[in-house]
Amino acid sequence: MERLSEKQIEQQLEALEGWSLEDEKWIVKKYRFKQYLDGIDFVKSIADRSEEVQHHPLISIDYKLITVKLSSWKAKGLTDLDFQLAADYDRLYR
Amino acid sequence: MERLSEKQIEQQLEALEGWSLEDEKWIVKKYRFKQYLDGIDFVKSIADRSEEVQHHPLISIDYKLITVKLSSWKAKGLTDLDFQLAADYDRLYR
């Protein structure tokens, strides 16, 4: 997959909610949960989805707050795959 | 639970394998997995155990590497509970 340009990244970000750009090569979102184990179930579901496409986010779990970061290290930046997964995670959250 | 002294922390750390002290108030360990989803299952199992005792670690997932950090914020340091959970996580890992 090809690395997206700054303008393409901007456009893709506008189509999503709650995602932001970090260090020009990561997109990041924090998801909040009412129950701790609901957050853990969410981690399991996004991990399953990520394994299917062999593209794995960084995930951090701070009690009921889950932070997810996506980047495509092979492309040294962001690709369409990152934004596809971001939209998938949002669907799984809803 | 009472905060442990430096000496108590040292003794408790010696009884564990692979845990280290960070910033004087955290104990940290990195667990490696051969399969991504095995790491995710481990996260689920340590989360279940942590929820039982209502004491939750920071967890970060970087592909097959899972980092776990424990501290007792109410005690502003480390307590016996942190070391009990650390031993529990090691048992779940084995």
GROMACS .gro file of C-alpha atoms in nm:
model
  188
    1MET     CA    1   0.000   0.000   0.000
    2GLU     CA    2   0.115   0.351  -0.080
    3ARG     CA    3   0.179   0.616   0.175
    4LEU     CA    4  -0.089   0.886   0.175
    5SER     CA    5  -0.007   1.252   0.119
    6GLU     CA    6  -0.073   1.520   0.380
    7LYS     CA    7  -0.382   1.629   0.188
    8GLN     CA    8  -0.515   1.274   0.159
    9ILE     CA    9  -0.464   1.221   0.532
   10GLU     CA   10  -0.656   1.541   0.604
   11GLN     CA   11  -0.947   1.426   0.390
   12GLN     CA   12  -0.954   1.080   0.546
   13LEU     CA   13  -0.945   1.226   0.897
   14GLU     CA   14  -1.242   1.449   0.819
   15ALA     CA   15  -1.448   1.141   0.734
   16LEU     CA   16  -1.383   0.993   1.079
   17GLU     CA   17  -1.480   1.102   1.427
   18GLY     CA   18  -1.242   1.139   1.717
   19TRP     CA   19  -0.924   1.035   1.538
   20SER     CA   20  -0.626   1.269   1.535
   21LEU     CA   21  -0.288   1.278   1.369
   22GLU     CA   22   0.027   1.226   1.580
   23ASP     CA   23   0.387   1.279   1.467
   24GLU     CA   24   0.266   1.288   1.104
   25LYS     CA   25   0.259   0.909   1.082
   26TRP     CA   26   0.013   0.786   1.342
   27ILE     CA   27  -0.360   0.819   1.381
   28VAL     CA   28  -0.482   0.793   1.738
   29LYS     CA   29  -0.816   0.759   1.916
   30LYS     CA   30  -0.921   0.712   2.277
   31TYR     CA   31  -1.229   0.501   2.345
   32ARG     CA   32  -1.406   0.517   2.682
   33PHE     CA   33  -1.610   0.242   2.844
   34LYS     CA   34  -1.850   0.229   3.137
   35GLN     CA   35  -1.727  -0.114   3.243
   36TYR     CA   36  -1.366  -0.228   3.255
   37LEU     CA   37  -1.439  -0.567   3.098
   38ASP     CA   38  -1.636  -0.405   2.814
   39GLY     CA   39  -1.315  -0.226   2.720
   40ILE     CA   40  -1.129  -0.557   2.729
   41ASP     CA   41  -1.393  -0.716   2.502
   42PHE     CA   42  -1.345  -0.426   2.262
   43VAL     CA   43  -0.970  -0.490   2.259
   44LYS     CA   44  -1.039  -0.854   2.173
   45SER     CA   45  -1.272  -0.758   1.888
   46ILE     CA   46  -1.036  -0.505   1.731
   47ALA     CA   47  -0.747  -0.751   1.769
   48ASP     CA   48  -0.946  -1.020   1.585
   49ARG     CA   49  -1.026  -0.775   1.304
   50SER     CA   50  -0.661  -0.660   1.287
   51GLU     CA   51  -0.532  -1.017   1.273
   52GLU     CA   52  -0.762  -1.088   0.978
   53VAL     CA   53  -0.586  -0.821   0.772
   54GLN     CA   54  -0.245  -0.871   0.939
   55HIS     CA   55  -0.220  -0.509   1.040
   56HIS     CA   56  -0.186  -0.450   1.413
   57PRO     CA   57  -0.243  -0.132   1.610
   58LEU     CA   58  -0.069  -0.023   1.927
   59ILE     CA   59  -0.322  -0.056   2.207
   60SER     CA   60  -0.296   0.074   2.560
   61ILE     CA   61  -0.539  -0.001   2.839
   62ASP     CA   62  -0.565   0.243   3.128
   63TYR     CA   63  -0.863   0.111   3.327
   64LYS     CA   64  -1.174   0.209   3.123
   65LEU     CA   65  -0.982   0.413   2.867
   66ILE     CA   66  -0.846   0.234   2.560
   67THR     CA   67  -0.603   0.417   2.331
   68VAL     CA   68  -0.550   0.285   1.980
   69LYS     CA   69  -0.273   0.397   1.742
   70LEU     CA   70  -0.240   0.298   1.378
   71SER     CA   71   0.043   0.338   1.130
   72SER     CA   72   0.190   0.143   0.840
   73TRP     CA   73   0.555   0.093   0.923
   74LYS     CA   74   0.635  -0.065   0.586
   75ALA     CA   75   0.510   0.249   0.411
   76LYS     CA   76   0.677   0.468   0.676
   77GLY     CA   77   0.352   0.655   0.722
   78LEU     CA   78  -0.022   0.623   0.687
   79THR     CA   79  -0.201   0.419   0.420
   80ASP     CA   80  -0.562   0.348   0.325
   81LEU     CA   81  -0.544   0.035   0.540
   82ASP     CA   82  -0.497   0.244   0.855
   83PHE     CA   83  -0.810   0.441   0.779
   84GLN     CA   84  -1.008   0.130   0.685
   85LEU     CA   85  -0.920  -0.026   1.018
   86ALA     CA   86  -0.998   0.297   1.205
   87ALA     CA   87  -1.350   0.289   1.053
   88ASP     CA   88  -1.380  -0.081   1.142
   89TYR     CA   89  -1.284  -0.011   1.506
   90ASP     CA   90  -1.545   0.266   1.523
   91ARG     CA   91  -1.808   0.023   1.392
   92LEU     CA   92  -1.704  -0.235   1.653
   93TYR     CA   93  -1.728   0.031   1.926
   94ARG     CA   94  -2.086   0.124   1.834
   95MET     CA   95  -0.313  -0.156   5.199
   96GLU     CA   96   0.007   0.000   5.321
   97ARG     CA   97   0.282   0.125   5.097
   98LEU     CA   98   0.588  -0.098   5.103
   99SER     CA   99   0.931   0.029   5.199
  100GLU     CA  100   1.226   0.026   4.961
  101LYS     CA  101   1.364  -0.279   5.135
  102GLN     CA  102   1.032  -0.465   5.121
  103ILE     CA  103   1.004  -0.388   4.750
  104GLU     CA  104   1.354  -0.523   4.692
  105GLN     CA  105   1.267  -0.847   4.871
  106GLN     CA  106   0.940  -0.889   4.683
  107LEU     CA  107   1.112  -0.827   4.348
  108GLU     CA  108   1.369  -1.095   4.423
  109ALA     CA  109   1.091  -1.349   4.463
  110LEU     CA  110   0.962  -1.274   4.111
  111GLU     CA  111   1.114  -1.323   3.768
  112GLY     CA  112   1.136  -1.054   3.502
  113TRP     CA  113   0.972  -0.773   3.696
  114SER     CA  114   1.155  -0.446   3.744
  115LEU     CA  115   1.100  -0.126   3.937
  116GLU     CA  116   1.018   0.194   3.749
  117ASP     CA  117   1.005   0.547   3.895
  118GLU     CA  118   1.004   0.395   4.246
  119LYS     CA  119   0.629   0.332   4.232
  120TRP     CA  120   0.567   0.095   3.943
  121ILE     CA  121   0.661  -0.264   3.877
  122VAL     CA  122   0.683  -0.355   3.511
  123LYS     CA  123   0.714  -0.670   3.305
  124LYS     CA  124   0.713  -0.747   2.934
  125TYR     CA  125   0.557  -1.075   2.821
  126ARG     CA  126   0.628  -1.215   2.474
  127PHE     CA  127   0.401  -1.442   2.271
  128LYS     CA  128   0.450  -1.651   1.958
  129GLN     CA  129   0.102  -1.571   1.830
  130TYR     CA  130  -0.065  -1.230   1.838
  131LEU     CA  131  -0.400  -1.367   1.956
  132ASP     CA  132  -0.233  -1.565   2.236
  133GLY     CA  133  -0.113  -1.230   2.372
  134ILE     CA  134  -0.467  -1.095   2.349
  135ASP     CA  135  -0.603  -1.399   2.537
  136PHE     CA  136  -0.343  -1.333   2.806
  137VAL     CA  137  -0.464  -0.972   2.834
  138LYS     CA  138  -0.819  -1.101   2.879
  139SER     CA  139  -0.711  -1.345   3.151
  140ILE     CA  140  -0.510  -1.088   3.351
  141ALA     CA  141  -0.795  -0.837   3.313
  142ASP     CA  142  -1.043  -1.090   3.456
  143ARG     CA  143  -0.814  -1.159   3.749
  144SER     CA  144  -0.757  -0.784   3.807
  145GLU     CA  145  -1.129  -0.709   3.797
  146GLU     CA  146  -1.189  -0.974   4.065
  147VAL     CA  147  -0.970  -0.782   4.309
  148GLN     CA  148  -1.057  -0.438   4.166
  149HIS     CA  149  -0.696  -0.350   4.101
  150HIS     CA  150  -0.615  -0.273   3.740
  151PRO     CA  151  -0.275  -0.265   3.570
  152LEU     CA  152  -0.169  -0.049   3.279
  153ILE     CA  153  -0.141  -0.277   2.978
  154SER     CA  154   0.013  -0.198   2.643
  155ILE     CA  155  -0.001  -0.423   2.340
  156ASP     CA  156   0.266  -0.385   2.072
  157TYR     CA  157   0.198  -0.680   1.839
  158LYS     CA  158   0.326  -0.991   2.026
  159LEU     CA  159   0.476  -0.797   2.314
  160ILE     CA  160   0.255  -0.717   2.613
  161THR     CA  161   0.379  -0.471   2.877
  162VAL     CA  162   0.212  -0.472   3.217
  163LYS     CA  163   0.263  -0.206   3.487
  164LEU     CA  164   0.129  -0.221   3.840
  165SER     CA  165   0.105   0.040   4.113
  166SER     CA  166  -0.133   0.130   4.394
  167TRP     CA  167  -0.232   0.490   4.337
  168LYS     CA  168  -0.427   0.514   4.663
  169ALA     CA  169  -0.113   0.420   4.857
  170LYS     CA  170   0.100   0.640   4.626
  171GLY     CA  171   0.337   0.353   4.571
  172LEU     CA  172   0.359  -0.024   4.575
  173THR     CA  173   0.164  -0.255   4.806
  174ASP     CA  174   0.142  -0.629   4.865
  175LEU     CA  175  -0.152  -0.637   4.624
  176ASP     CA  176   0.073  -0.532   4.335
  177PHE     CA  177   0.309  -0.819   4.405
  178GLN     CA  178   0.024  -1.067   4.452
  179LEU     CA  179  -0.115  -0.972   4.112
  180ALA     CA  180   0.229  -0.985   3.952
  181ALA     CA  181   0.263  -1.345   4.074
  182ASP     CA  182  -0.089  -1.422   3.948
  183TYR     CA  183  -0.005  -1.284   3.601
  184ASP     CA  184   0.308  -1.498   3.590
  185ARG     CA  185   0.100  -1.805   3.675
  186LEU     CA  186  -0.149  -1.716   3.400
  187TYR     CA  187   0.139  -1.674   3.155
  188ARG     CA  188   0.277  -2.021   3.225
   0.00000   0.00000   0.00000
